[in-house]
Every structure is written in C-alpha cells, then in structure tokens.
C-alpha cells in the first residue's frame, strides 16, 4: 500500500505532525484501502459519539482486521456458533470497536445502529466484547491477558474434539484459534503461564498477532516493558514472526500463511503498528489509547484519508457490498461442513450422536445410575476422596469430561484412572497436567468450556483459588459451566498452616454473581454435588472438598443426599418443635450432628440443617425456605471453619456463628479444632447460650 511506507517514515521520525503533509483521496484508493480506512474512521466516530472508548488501536489495526476477516478467519456470520468456525479472540478487548465494525460489515446480526450505540445501556456493543451479548464474540475479554490464555483452552478443545471425532476423510474439527493481543496482554503474568503451556503442548493451531505499538496508557512501553518478546516466545517453543508495518497487508498475509503452515508450534506474529494511524496530532501517542480523539481531530483524520470531514458513520456503498460478499463465503463453507457431518453421521452414527448430545449440553441417558452410593457403616472418607471415586465412576459416561489439576492431581484426587494424559503426542488423553499454573488453568478451562461438547474441570487447593479469580469471575459473567474443584478446604488440612488454610475464600467466592458453590458434608453429598455440577447451566460450579476424613451420614437414617440440589435441607430434625437450628456446610455438618445428640440428652430440641450451597438454596421457593428455616425459629447457630461473613443473613439477630475470625495455625487438625472452638462442647455451649 502507498501509505504503508508513510507509517515507516513516521515511526522512525516519531513526529505525528508529518501527517498533515499526506494527502489522500478516496478516488484512488483500492477497495481494500477504502474498506480499511472506513473501519478506522468508523472506530473514531463510534468512540467520539460514546464519548469514551479506545480509538487508537482500532484505527491502527484495521488492516489486520481486514486481512483476518476477508482472507483467514473461517466463519459464518449467519451462524456464529458453527462448530468448526475458527475462533477469534480480541485479547486487547479495549479495542473492541475494531471487532464490532468488522462483525457489522461482514454480515453478523450487528447493525450500524449497534455501532452508533457503542457503550450504551443494553446495546450489543458493550465497552469490552461480551460473549452472549454480541454475535461473533467467542469470548468476553477486557481484563488483559485473559483472552490470550482462553485461546489456549480453545486450542486444547479443538485438539480434543479432533482426536475424538475426526476420521480419515472426515476432518470435522480442524479450526484455528486467532487472537489479537497487545503490550498489556504480554505484560500480564497469565500470558506467560499460558504461553508456556501452549508451547509445551505444541498447540500449532494457535495463531496470535501481537500489536507491538510501543504505547500503553502511561506512555511509551519503554518505561515498563523492554524485554525481548521474540526471544521470550522462542524460548516457550513458539513460532515467531515479525511484520514491520501493520499497514502492509501483503506482509500480514504472508505471515499468516506461514503461521497456518506451522502445525507444531503455536504462532505469534509481532506486528509493528502506529496507534491512531491517520490522526495528525494523536498518532503515536498514549492520548489516543483511551479517549475520543475530539471532533476537530476526527475531521483531520477524515481529511487524511480523503473522506468528507462532515460525514459521520459513513460506509461507502462499495465497501458495504465488498464486505458483505466476503462474509457470504462462510455460508457456503458451513453448508459444506454440514454435508460432511451428515455423511459422517451415516458412517459413524454413535460418535455423531455422542457429539450432538454433548454439544447440545445434554447428558447421556442412565448416567446417574453410575453415581456411587456410600454406606453409613463405611469408614470415614474425605470428600476429596469421595470425589475421586465419583469422577472415576462417571468418567466412562462422559467422554468429553476432561480436566486435571495444577500439579495436585494426587492430592485433589482428580486423576481419571482409566484414561491417558493429554500430551503433544496423545490428544485423546483426558487427564491434563496444567502444571503449577493455576491462573492459566482457569483461563484455559474457560476456553474449553466455551467449546460446545467439552466439559472441563480443574483442581487445586481452595487457598489457591486466589490465583484463579479472574477466570472464575469471567466464567460467571459469561454464564459458562467449567467445574472448579477445590480441596483442602479449611483449617482441617492441619499442619500446612496459615498460608494453606482458607479463611475468607468461601465468603468471597460466594459473593460472585452466577457462581454456584457447593461444599458437601460427606461422600454421598459429594456424589450429588457432581451430579448438580454436571447438570448446572448458567455459570461455573465450584466444588469444595475436605482433605480430612468425614463420617458418612447414614442414608437410611437421615434425609437423602439428593436434597443437596435444594442447597439446604433438614438433615435431622428433633422430635419436638426445634428450639434451635444448627446449620453447617461440609465437614462441620457431622460436628453439629453430634452436638444435636448432646443437646437432646440435655432435653434441648435442635434441628440440623445441612447447607452445602447458599446459591442453590436462594433459588428455592419461599415455602421451601420456610420449611427449612422457619421464621418463628430465630435461635440459629451457623458453624463453618471459615469467615462468618454472610452467615448473618441466615442466623437472624438472635443467632450466632462458630466461624473463623482470624487466620489459622500450623498444627494437627484435632488441636486446631479445639483451639478454634470447633468441638461438640463449644457448639453445645453456644447453642445453649442462645436459649
Ligand atoms: C488486567 C488489566 N489491567 C489493566 C487494565 C486497564 N488497561 C486497559 S488497556 C491497558 C494497557 C494499554 O496498553 P496496550 O495493552 O499496549 O494497549 P494499546 O494502548 O496498545 O491499545 C490497561 C492498563 C485492563 N484492561 N486489564
């Protein structure tokens, strides 16, 4: 391109004012140039109208978007969920107006009015791209680094689906994962974890473009980011290329061709760009990163590109027709794939049916019969151990249930014993060794969970959920269903001490909207917790298990563990009207059961409520809630080896808590129970004090 050389001159001299000297006319622009410049100007216009947003990067990367959406990304704008589409991630989510403009132009259900409504209430075009809100957005991005790591999960899921379903002549799943990432993405730690994982796993289906514009919010990246990115990614085992000028569409094309040809190593293409290219006074400056250019400056931009400075949101008719035509290609591509799938279905009816069922988010018939039932006479069992038994009992029914741990499979009991590990050589393996990379594990799980037909689980200690909060929160925002497994859930883990003993984690995880957290009381509740997790839709499930052994509550004597689905239930009632309600989750349920017996000996009627999930309980009818926690019974004691925060809602003004108000200590668990008051005597004493 003619003006491609201008940018080089500009970068070298770094004097944005030079742009005033460039004169362009729409007349002598090719349709490609006209399209690209239309997107640059639309981006500036949309941010200006919203009076907030990030114009600069979108303006600079319009040529890149153009090459991707016209030549490389396989998509059908009329079916954004087509299973074999390439995934596209805008990891630099702040530049989303770029993505919105291309999605609009190539024919997704996103109108020019949607572009004009950028960042307005209930528009499809939120301030950062949101999955489920905007058609064509494969994952919600914005928190830098997440998209980069989500892509690793997308790439893993593609490899898994291909290994499970592709057959000679039926290359059903062969898509690529494209992403645009920025300096901010590469500075975030999660990117290092994810890149290391992707290199190790040889995820050659990853093609990332890094916008090397040397600008972030505080100015030049020289103030904070001077590493050799190319060397770093080579060290991770990536295929690294460099495009000197983001305006050079031929070079971008060639680099993308090379990246596709590289099937073993993940690819990163470092692209030098000039932020706010075309803006005489703002190009190359941090000022164009996160604020509108200003009405006068936008006029100069339009003049620079030969557009009418008085027209806003202007899409030349030939540009509209050109991109619509490009978008239509995808309709035929999907049709061909559908024909391939139909032929596959004839030849491999069982596999096809299996895929269709799991892609629709449905569960196979009869799977619940595989759930183990534990007897009251069985020896004590930690809920992590019960979880391992459950997982292994049902794994055969769910070929697409895949997951692992952050180097803690033996402790979290998440190994699927009859299955291999997922490695660069064996994509059919179902056990994942995420390494000690909790953050990237969570983000990769989100990419996996966003892939129809794949149900991921990932495990570590509850304490280290702290390293995973961004992906947990994003899974909740996206209402997707990864299963986060956390063991070693309290001071009951004992000697590892304060650093490993969760205190505030339950309260803080419960505070995330759309999350269902389940802390089962014993082995049978654990089986039911897995059932609910697999059936649950609309957000992630967090399963919280003990390290220490727990008695098994006799199913013939007490209420059935199936009640776990209601979040809380009367596990054991008093013969007479209860004077006090004892409630607990997880390991503390058997403690309050003992306290109930002791209180009964003293003539005090106590009801025991097992409350494994606050969120599930909140979804129940008012009548059901009243049946478990009658308003008339205000003497209530909650027992949980965690922060009391939040329990007061259930304990009323006349109730109390036995919880943790300090950090724990390093000691054998039994000593800690005594020290912190998690004993039958103390619970009985506190209950009596209420009366
Ligand atoms: C985890 C996270 N931290 C901070 C931010 C706020 N933020 C948005 S963009 C940005 C950095 C911008 O620099 P760069 O990534 O190079 O993007 P560019 O300016 O080139 O568009 C920051 C700090 C964020 N979105 N996510």
XYZ file of C-alpha atoms and ligand atoms in Angstrom:
717
model
C 0.000 0.000 0.000
C 1.107 3.521 -0.813
C 0.676 4.855 2.673
C 2.330 1.805 4.181
C 5.648 3.477 3.598
C 4.455 6.640 5.245
C 3.994 4.864 8.534
C 7.563 3.638 8.491
C 8.763 7.140 7.995
C 6.529 8.208 10.784
C 7.687 5.572 13.226
C 11.276 6.433 12.526
C 10.847 10.161 12.960
C 8.050 9.859 15.501
C 6.671 13.238 14.597
C 2.952 12.855 14.195
C 2.549 16.327 12.689
C 4.106 14.991 9.490
C 0.711 13.540 8.711
C -0.518 16.943 7.707
C 1.624 16.648 4.649
C -0.023 13.477 3.422
C -2.879 13.926 1.019
C -5.139 11.095 0.085
C -8.298 10.855 -1.956
C -10.919 8.125 -1.789
C -10.888 8.130 -5.587
C -7.519 6.488 -5.925
C -7.905 4.019 -3.060
C -8.371 0.379 -3.833
C -11.477 -1.248 -2.356
C -9.239 -2.810 0.292
C -7.800 0.560 1.275
C -11.205 2.159 1.246
C -12.576 -0.620 3.450
C -9.722 -0.355 5.911
C -9.994 3.413 6.118
C -13.748 3.180 6.555
C -13.161 0.987 9.605
C -10.574 3.384 11.014
C -12.989 6.284 10.712
C -15.992 4.323 11.993
C -13.892 3.428 15.028
C -13.031 7.039 15.708
C -16.651 8.110 15.129
C -18.103 5.474 17.467
C -15.738 6.352 20.295
C -16.422 10.029 19.733
C -20.196 9.519 19.896
C -19.932 7.357 23.018
C -17.606 9.972 24.415
C -15.465 7.135 25.745
C -13.523 4.180 24.437
C -10.290 3.335 22.691
C -9.959 4.610 19.149
C -6.204 4.439 18.567
C -5.572 0.715 18.448
C -8.674 0.016 16.387
C -7.558 2.627 13.850
C -4.075 1.166 13.682
C -5.176 -2.447 13.373
C -7.868 -2.012 10.742
C -5.577 -3.532 8.047
C -5.004 -6.534 10.273
C -8.727 -6.951 10.878
C -9.289 -6.625 7.155
C -6.847 -9.403 6.310
C -8.245 -11.651 9.039
C -11.944 -11.273 8.228
C -11.584 -11.261 4.465
C -8.975 -13.956 3.989
C -8.213 -16.030 7.044
C -10.887 -16.468 9.685
C -13.393 -19.142 8.727
C -16.786 -18.009 9.958
C -20.409 -17.904 9.015
C -21.940 -14.588 10.052
C -25.381 -16.176 9.854
C -24.425 -18.859 12.379
C -21.927 -17.515 14.904
C -21.942 -20.871 16.710
C -20.942 -23.059 13.784
C -18.869 -25.795 15.399
C -15.884 -25.763 13.036
C -15.537 -21.983 12.808
C -12.160 -20.516 13.555
C -12.177 -18.849 16.948
C -11.280 -15.203 17.138
C -10.259 -13.542 20.376
C -9.650 -9.863 20.834
C -7.445 -10.246 23.868
C -6.868 -6.498 23.770
C -10.589 -6.174 24.462
C -10.404 -2.418 24.886
C -10.016 -2.128 21.110
C -13.392 -3.847 20.594
C -14.759 -1.223 18.239
C -12.424 -2.819 15.689
C -14.104 -6.190 16.142
C -17.611 -4.717 16.192
C -17.000 -2.862 12.940
C -15.824 -5.952 11.109
C -18.613 -8.104 12.547
C -21.075 -5.484 11.335
C -19.529 -5.169 7.891
C -19.237 -8.891 7.130
C -22.868 -9.503 7.987
C -23.321 -10.592 11.591
C -26.539 -9.534 13.280
C -24.986 -6.234 14.282
C -26.301 -3.110 12.613
C -24.773 0.285 12.045
C -27.147 1.496 14.763
C -25.493 -1.000 17.103
C -22.173 0.627 16.232
C -23.697 4.028 16.921
C -24.916 2.681 20.268
C -21.416 1.710 21.312
C -21.140 1.508 25.106
C -24.810 2.368 25.720
C -27.182 0.596 28.089
C -28.297 -2.816 26.799
C -26.553 -2.379 23.451
C -24.786 -5.363 21.899
C -21.682 -3.250 21.694
C -20.508 -3.081 25.289
C -17.324 -1.317 26.368
C -15.433 -4.598 26.022
C -16.580 -7.565 23.902
C -19.080 -9.766 25.716
C -19.805 -13.360 24.870
C -23.525 -13.997 24.531
C -24.249 -10.307 24.037
C -22.619 -9.609 20.703
C -22.906 -12.225 17.932
C -19.474 -13.277 16.713
C -17.749 -12.616 20.015
C -16.348 -16.002 21.033
C -15.239 -14.969 24.500
C -15.591 -11.989 26.802
C -12.368 -10.035 27.025
C -11.154 -6.873 28.689
C -9.055 -7.974 31.634
C -5.731 -8.109 29.816
C -4.070 -11.486 29.423
C -7.309 -13.462 29.754
C -8.083 -13.738 26.061
C -4.564 -14.892 25.349
C -4.965 -17.693 27.874
C -8.555 -18.513 26.872
C -7.205 -19.227 23.404
C -5.029 -21.986 24.810
C -8.212 -23.621 26.100
C -9.886 -23.181 22.716
C -6.873 -24.800 21.071
C -6.885 -27.704 23.544
C -10.606 -28.237 22.965
C -10.084 -28.331 19.192
C -7.377 -30.959 19.573
C -9.607 -32.976 21.893
C -12.607 -32.868 19.540
C -10.405 -33.765 16.562
C -8.887 -36.727 18.403
C -12.272 -37.983 19.493
C -14.313 -37.445 16.345
C -12.174 -36.881 13.240
C -11.842 -39.918 10.996
C -9.983 -40.446 7.707
C -11.868 -38.398 5.134
C -13.792 -36.641 7.878
C -11.703 -33.792 9.148
C -14.613 -32.464 11.192
C -12.691 -30.292 13.596
C -9.694 -28.545 12.084
C -10.198 -24.930 13.053
C -7.604 -22.404 14.185
C -7.561 -20.017 17.094
C -6.750 -16.433 16.147
C -6.151 -13.669 18.636
C -5.010 -10.086 18.675
C -3.087 -9.201 21.776
C -1.343 -6.077 22.974
C 1.584 -4.973 25.104
C -0.691 -5.103 28.133
C -1.589 -8.707 27.368
C 2.029 -9.718 27.138
C 2.937 -7.936 30.354
C 0.337 -9.867 32.360
C 1.652 -12.954 34.138
C -1.139 -15.221 32.973
C 0.179 -14.844 29.442
C 3.498 -16.344 30.444
C 1.781 -19.306 32.067
C -0.462 -19.824 29.063
C 2.309 -19.387 26.504
C 4.471 -21.863 28.353
C 1.595 -24.347 28.426
C 0.816 -23.861 24.730
C 4.447 -24.285 23.718
C 4.805 -27.400 25.827
C 1.629 -28.912 24.397
C 2.650 -27.946 20.848
C -0.634 -26.266 20.097
C 0.116 -25.439 16.492
C -3.492 -24.408 15.915
C -2.834 -21.117 17.714
C -2.153 -18.026 15.615
C -1.724 -14.870 17.642
C -0.982 -11.376 16.410
C 0.818 -9.119 18.819
C 0.254 -5.404 18.312
C 3.684 -4.042 19.025
C 2.815 -0.351 19.095
C 5.150 0.547 21.948
C 2.378 2.520 23.639
C 0.341 1.813 26.725
C -1.629 4.112 28.998
C 1.214 5.834 30.763
C 3.089 6.497 27.552
C 5.907 4.650 25.859
C 6.257 1.000 26.871
C 9.952 1.791 27.383
C 9.086 2.857 30.916
C 7.997 -0.646 31.901
C 8.411 -3.250 29.182
C 11.727 -3.695 27.477
C 12.124 -7.445 27.236
C 12.890 -9.236 24.004
C 9.438 -10.588 23.215
C 10.637 -12.594 20.223
C 13.298 -14.368 22.259
C 10.837 -14.981 25.063
C 8.327 -16.677 22.800
C 11.002 -18.673 21.023
C 12.056 -19.926 24.426
C 8.485 -21.041 25.087
C 8.666 -23.080 21.893
C 6.592 -20.762 19.715
C 6.988 -19.965 16.041
C 7.819 -16.262 15.946
C 7.462 -13.879 13.026
C 7.667 -10.160 12.635
C 5.781 -7.775 10.378
C 7.439 -4.395 10.193
C 4.361 -2.368 9.270
C 0.731 -3.021 10.242
C -0.336 -1.298 7.035
C 1.499 -3.816 4.905
C -1.344 -6.192 4.147
C 0.848 -8.325 1.899
C 3.329 -8.972 4.677
C 0.479 -9.733 7.085
C -0.987 -12.141 4.570
C 2.325 -13.934 4.123
C 2.960 -14.171 7.856
C -0.489 -15.657 8.394
C 0.086 -18.159 5.599
C 3.356 -19.174 7.287
C 1.643 -19.433 10.663
C -1.021 -21.737 9.254
C 1.657 -23.889 7.653
C 3.334 -24.296 11.033
C 1.345 -27.129 12.563
C 3.533 -27.992 15.506
C 4.401 -24.773 17.247
C 1.911 -22.102 18.300
C 2.496 -18.941 16.282
C 2.926 -15.368 17.291
C 3.312 -12.607 14.745
C 4.708 -9.391 16.146
C 3.237 -6.528 14.168
C 4.659 -3.027 14.434
C 1.867 -0.511 14.329
C 1.319 3.146 14.942
C -1.512 3.817 17.372
C -4.189 6.130 15.896
C -2.650 5.921 12.459
C -4.103 8.768 10.415
C -4.593 11.176 13.269
C -2.251 14.110 12.661
C -1.946 15.164 16.280
C -2.620 11.973 18.201
C -0.942 9.199 16.232
C 1.839 7.516 18.138
C 0.689 8.949 21.472
C -0.913 7.439 24.546
C -3.548 10.164 24.228
C -5.280 8.137 21.528
C -5.384 4.980 23.630
C -8.364 5.557 25.877
C -10.195 8.725 24.944
C -12.065 10.123 21.969
C -9.872 11.948 19.511
C -12.064 15.059 19.647
C -14.402 16.448 16.991
C -11.780 18.626 15.308
C -9.153 15.896 15.234
C -11.603 13.438 13.699
C -12.202 15.887 10.876
C -8.459 15.907 10.259
C -8.436 12.108 10.271
C -11.200 12.042 7.689
C -9.330 14.548 5.570
C -6.184 12.490 5.891
C -7.970 9.503 4.431
C -9.728 11.601 1.813
C -13.168 11.264 3.431
C -15.743 14.012 3.829
C -14.943 15.591 7.226
C -18.603 16.477 7.775
C -19.927 12.926 7.442
C -20.058 10.539 10.398
C -20.572 6.772 10.404
C -20.151 6.826 6.664
C -19.807 3.479 4.910
C -19.325 3.844 1.140
C -21.781 1.557 -0.658
C -18.978 -0.286 -2.444
C -17.323 -1.019 0.909
C -20.594 -2.333 2.291
C -21.078 -4.595 -0.729
C -17.473 -5.765 -0.648
C -17.503 -6.947 2.977
C -20.994 -8.440 2.713
C -19.752 -10.530 -0.190
C -16.718 -11.672 1.805
C -18.991 -12.647 4.702
C -21.253 -14.711 2.458
C -18.401 -17.099 1.646
C -18.833 -18.525 5.120
C -22.419 -19.575 4.494
C -21.228 -21.954 1.772
C -18.290 -23.110 3.873
C -20.604 -24.088 6.683
C -23.018 -25.765 4.281
C -20.184 -27.948 3.024
C -19.247 -28.807 6.594
C -22.858 -29.686 7.376
C -22.855 -32.068 4.415
C -19.639 -33.605 5.688
C -21.185 -34.041 9.113
C -24.312 -35.619 7.599
C -22.141 -38.183 5.765
C -20.183 -38.757 8.974
C -23.410 -39.359 10.803
C -24.313 -42.114 8.349
C -20.955 -43.777 8.732
C -20.359 -43.208 12.441
C -23.847 -42.856 13.906
C -22.806 -43.458 17.506
C -19.980 -40.959 17.554
C -22.112 -38.390 15.767
C -24.926 -38.886 18.262
C -22.496 -38.641 21.152
C -21.122 -35.361 19.822
C -24.532 -33.898 19.093
C -25.751 -34.747 22.563
C -22.824 -33.208 24.368
C -22.653 -30.207 22.022
C -26.278 -29.532 22.910
C -25.242 -29.574 26.574
C -27.313 -32.686 27.277
C -26.348 -35.608 29.469
C -26.357 -39.259 28.395
C -29.269 -41.439 29.498
C -28.705 -43.530 32.592
C -25.531 -41.806 33.746
C -26.919 -41.108 37.192
C -27.073 -44.835 37.870
C -23.287 -44.801 37.822
C -23.111 -42.471 40.818
C -21.736 -44.440 43.749
C -23.713 -44.716 46.977
C -21.812 -44.838 50.256
C -23.000 -46.662 53.356
C -23.197 -45.225 56.863
C -21.129 -48.184 58.005
C -18.294 -47.364 55.580
C -15.120 -45.993 57.122
C -14.562 -42.253 57.257
C -13.831 -40.739 53.879
C -12.541 -37.314 52.888
C -14.836 -35.620 50.411
C -11.854 -35.212 48.045
C -11.514 -38.983 48.103
C -15.225 -39.473 47.520
C -14.956 -37.002 44.654
C -12.214 -39.096 43.065
C -14.402 -42.178 43.285
C -17.389 -40.358 41.811
C -15.374 -38.842 38.992
C -13.927 -42.199 38.037
C -17.310 -43.896 38.272
C -18.932 -41.477 35.821
C -15.972 -40.760 33.518
C -16.981 -43.536 31.134
C -20.368 -41.919 30.569
C -18.861 -38.548 29.670
C -16.149 -38.853 27.017
C -15.994 -35.066 26.834
C -15.466 -34.510 30.534
C -11.796 -33.605 30.536
C -9.606 -31.933 33.086
C -6.883 -32.186 35.628
C -5.024 -30.244 38.221
C -2.319 -27.681 38.723
C 0.214 -30.321 39.753
C -2.038 -31.568 42.535
C -3.896 -34.477 40.966
C -2.809 -36.936 43.684
C -3.943 -34.545 46.432
C -7.132 -33.380 44.775
C -7.942 -36.921 43.611
C -8.815 -35.753 40.133
C -6.950 -38.324 38.085
C -9.137 -40.296 35.679
C -7.524 -43.635 36.293
C -8.586 -45.410 33.124
C -7.502 -42.670 30.801
C -4.245 -41.319 29.440
C -2.783 -37.897 29.779
C -3.383 -35.231 27.160
C 0.040 -34.570 25.646
C 1.534 -33.281 22.412
C 1.600 -36.883 21.190
C -1.714 -38.032 22.592
C -4.635 -35.657 22.065
C -7.095 -38.356 23.091
C -5.862 -38.265 26.660
C -8.318 -36.841 29.159
C -6.007 -36.044 32.081
C -4.478 -32.594 31.933
C -1.253 -31.635 33.607
C -1.759 -27.897 33.763
C 1.453 -27.508 35.712
C 1.696 -25.096 38.612
C -0.164 -22.512 36.588
C -3.479 -22.043 38.376
C -4.318 -18.793 36.647
C -3.798 -20.123 33.127
C -5.548 -23.355 34.106
C -8.666 -21.363 34.960
C -8.475 -19.265 31.814
C -7.834 -22.303 29.614
C -10.802 -24.016 31.285
C -12.961 -21.094 30.164
C -11.833 -21.558 26.564
C -12.600 -25.256 26.877
C -15.998 -24.597 28.470
C -16.849 -22.200 25.634
C -16.375 -25.043 23.161
C -19.655 -26.871 22.609
C -19.263 -30.507 23.566
C -16.466 -30.059 26.094
C -16.919 -30.009 29.882
C -13.722 -29.067 31.699
C -12.784 -29.482 35.334
C -9.651 -28.191 37.023
C -8.389 -28.642 40.528
C -6.118 -27.181 43.150
C -6.286 -26.342 46.860
C -9.076 -23.951 47.868
C -6.462 -21.477 49.025
C -5.068 -21.216 45.515
C -8.414 -20.309 44.047
C -6.969 -16.887 44.811
C -4.707 -17.387 41.797
C -7.754 -18.062 39.637
C -10.174 -15.315 40.483
C -10.098 -13.525 37.106
C -11.189 -16.610 35.136
C -13.748 -17.591 37.777
C -15.260 -14.140 37.553
C -15.253 -14.181 33.747
C -16.841 -17.644 33.660
C -19.569 -16.215 35.880
C -20.034 -13.162 33.648
C -20.207 -15.398 30.567
C -22.565 -17.843 32.344
C -20.481 -20.783 31.164
C -20.004 -24.016 33.033
C -16.469 -25.025 33.920
C -16.218 -27.054 37.133
C -13.662 -25.690 39.570
C -12.592 -28.309 42.103
C -11.017 -27.096 45.345
C -9.807 -29.387 48.094
C -8.046 -28.813 51.434
C -10.901 -26.532 52.262
C -10.283 -25.389 55.839
C -8.054 -25.421 58.900
C -8.907 -29.123 58.829
C -5.929 -29.522 56.499
C -3.795 -29.094 59.608
C -0.044 -28.820 59.656
C 0.489 -26.939 56.390
C -0.611 -23.977 58.400
C -1.798 -20.435 57.871
C -0.653 -19.988 54.289
C -2.609 -23.001 53.118
C -5.705 -22.677 55.304
C -8.539 -20.851 53.550
C -10.488 -18.395 55.697
C -12.116 -15.723 53.551
C -12.305 -17.775 50.342
C -15.782 -19.244 50.770
C -17.296 -15.844 51.518
C -15.554 -14.176 48.636
C -16.354 -16.898 46.104
C -19.994 -16.917 47.249
C -20.116 -13.187 46.602
C -19.545 -13.629 42.849
C -22.863 -13.461 40.969
C -23.795 -16.550 38.887
C -21.433 -18.830 40.824
C -22.784 -21.951 42.497
C -20.503 -23.077 45.300
C -21.116 -26.489 46.856
C -19.407 -27.743 49.986
C -20.750 -31.233 50.580
C -20.954 -32.775 54.036
C -19.909 -36.323 53.202
C -19.336 -38.845 50.425
C -22.985 -39.090 49.374
C -23.411 -35.347 49.210
C -20.207 -35.316 47.161
C -21.764 -37.637 44.584
C -24.773 -35.333 44.437
C -22.525 -32.291 44.166
C -21.008 -33.745 40.990
C -24.482 -34.518 39.695
C -25.595 -30.938 40.229
C -22.361 -29.579 38.740
C -22.823 -31.584 35.550
C -26.490 -30.631 35.265
C -25.963 -26.985 36.119
C -26.254 -24.286 33.468
C -25.764 -20.561 33.663
C -22.437 -20.239 35.432
C -19.488 -22.079 36.891
C -19.787 -24.582 39.714
C -17.236 -24.573 42.495
C -16.881 -27.863 44.351
C -15.215 -27.605 47.747
C -13.835 -30.736 49.363
C -12.018 -31.698 52.543
C -8.592 -33.140 52.969
C -9.603 -34.906 56.185
C -11.836 -37.956 56.542
C -15.505 -37.437 57.419
C -18.128 -39.859 58.716
C -20.693 -40.965 56.158
C -24.182 -39.850 57.082
C -26.431 -42.906 57.069
C -28.861 -42.593 54.166
C -31.309 -44.943 55.865
C -31.431 -42.820 58.976
C -31.187 -39.245 57.756
C -32.570 -37.174 54.907
C -31.348 -38.205 51.484
C -28.271 -36.582 49.996
C -30.262 -35.884 46.802
C -31.658 -32.930 48.736
C -28.339 -31.243 48.139
C -29.825 -29.909 44.903
C -32.001 -27.614 47.021
C -28.936 -26.059 48.607
C -30.048 -26.643 52.189
C -32.266 -29.235 53.792
C -33.289 -30.621 57.150
C -30.841 -33.438 57.597
C -32.019 -34.480 61.023
C -34.918 -32.970 62.939
C -35.764 -33.009 66.602
C -38.791 -34.997 67.758
C -40.349 -31.921 69.297
C -40.552 -28.487 67.669
C -36.960 -27.337 67.440
C -35.830 -24.695 69.903
C -32.681 -24.060 67.969
C -31.453 -24.649 64.430
C -27.890 -25.780 63.889
C -26.656 -25.234 60.368
C -23.362 -26.023 58.705
C -21.670 -26.926 55.470
C -19.100 -29.583 54.625
C -17.058 -31.086 57.421
C -18.912 -29.164 60.114
C -22.179 -30.972 59.401
C -21.080 -34.100 61.237
C -19.958 -31.877 64.113
C -23.412 -30.318 64.501
C -24.961 -33.775 64.237
C -23.014 -34.753 67.344
C -23.989 -31.506 69.032
C -27.650 -32.225 68.239
C -27.382 -35.581 70.025
C -25.722 -33.998 73.041
C -28.340 -31.254 73.227
C -31.057 -33.894 73.039
C -29.530 -35.614 76.062
C -29.970 -32.327 77.882
C -33.573 -32.056 76.731
C -32.933 -29.403 74.102
C -34.602 -29.882 70.710
C -32.274 -28.951 67.873
C -32.747 -29.221 64.130
C -29.747 -29.923 61.906
C -29.693 -28.208 58.527
C -27.071 -29.251 56.033
C -26.431 -26.225 53.854
C -23.989 -27.231 51.119
C -24.892 -24.390 48.755
C -26.282 -20.983 49.643
C -26.832 -20.164 45.984
C -28.949 -23.250 45.309
C -30.951 -22.563 48.476
C -31.640 -18.993 47.373
C -33.253 -20.331 44.197
C -35.888 -22.293 46.159
C -39.465 -21.170 46.757
C -40.353 -19.104 49.806
C -42.378 -22.085 51.083
C -39.429 -24.423 50.862
C -37.124 -21.966 52.582
C -39.672 -21.520 55.338
C -39.864 -25.290 55.766
C -36.117 -25.468 56.354
C -35.584 -22.254 58.272
C -38.964 -21.260 59.766
C -39.166 -17.568 60.570
C -40.538 -18.441 64.001
C -37.306 -20.172 64.991
C -34.840 -17.375 65.425
C -32.337 -19.169 67.616
C -29.912 -20.341 64.983
C -26.273 -21.265 65.107
C -24.124 -21.477 61.971
C -20.908 -23.490 62.138
C -18.309 -23.190 59.394
C -14.499 -23.207 59.582
C -14.300 -20.037 57.520
C -15.107 -16.354 57.720
C -18.548 -15.712 59.234
C -19.209 -13.076 56.605
C -22.616 -13.626 55.064
C -23.928 -16.109 57.599
C -25.847 -13.440 59.495
C -28.489 -13.482 56.804
C -29.400 -16.983 57.943
C -28.693 -16.773 61.656
C -31.011 -13.767 62.348
C -30.449 -11.158 65.069
C -30.983 -13.784 67.717
C -28.488 -16.268 66.347
C -24.738 -16.708 66.414
C -21.866 -18.224 64.464
C -18.975 -20.507 65.224
C -16.612 -19.474 62.456
C -13.041 -18.310 61.890
C -12.358 -14.673 62.648
C -8.563 -14.940 62.444
C -6.130 -16.816 60.246
C -5.419 -20.423 61.201
C -2.331 -22.009 62.718
C 0.071 -24.775 61.853
C -0.815 -27.810 63.981
C -2.507 -31.181 63.777
C -6.161 -30.677 62.805
C -7.614 -32.027 66.045
C -5.654 -29.499 68.043
C -6.830 -26.724 65.773
C -10.465 -27.747 66.207
C -10.043 -27.463 69.960
C -8.131 -24.207 69.768
C -10.624 -22.519 67.449
C -13.744 -23.951 69.085
C -14.891 -26.492 66.536
C -15.801 -29.048 69.185
C -19.079 -30.591 70.215
C -18.789 -28.950 73.629
C -18.299 -25.497 72.213
C -21.149 -25.839 69.713
C -23.430 -27.102 72.500
C -22.340 -24.230 74.738
C -23.012 -21.633 72.025
C -26.388 -23.172 71.211
C -27.423 -23.151 74.864
C -26.281 -19.568 75.201
C -28.816 -18.623 72.526
C -31.603 -20.114 74.591
C -5.810 -6.861 33.872
C -5.988 -5.470 33.345
N -5.296 -4.468 33.922
C -5.480 -3.201 33.494
C -6.345 -2.909 32.502
C -6.581 -1.483 32.067
N -5.974 -1.253 30.748
C -6.684 -1.287 29.629
S -5.733 -1.166 28.259
C -4.317 -1.047 29.188
C -2.967 -1.002 28.573
C -2.929 -0.461 27.243
O -1.740 -0.769 26.604
P -1.696 -1.857 25.481
O -2.079 -3.164 26.027
O -0.397 -1.748 24.840
O -2.843 -1.428 24.512
P -2.801 -0.233 23.449
O -2.599 1.036 24.196
O -1.708 -0.516 22.529
O -4.154 -0.304 22.831
C -4.623 -1.092 30.531
C -3.608 -0.989 31.603
C -7.045 -3.998 31.924
N -7.921 -3.832 30.935
N -6.824 -5.244 32.350
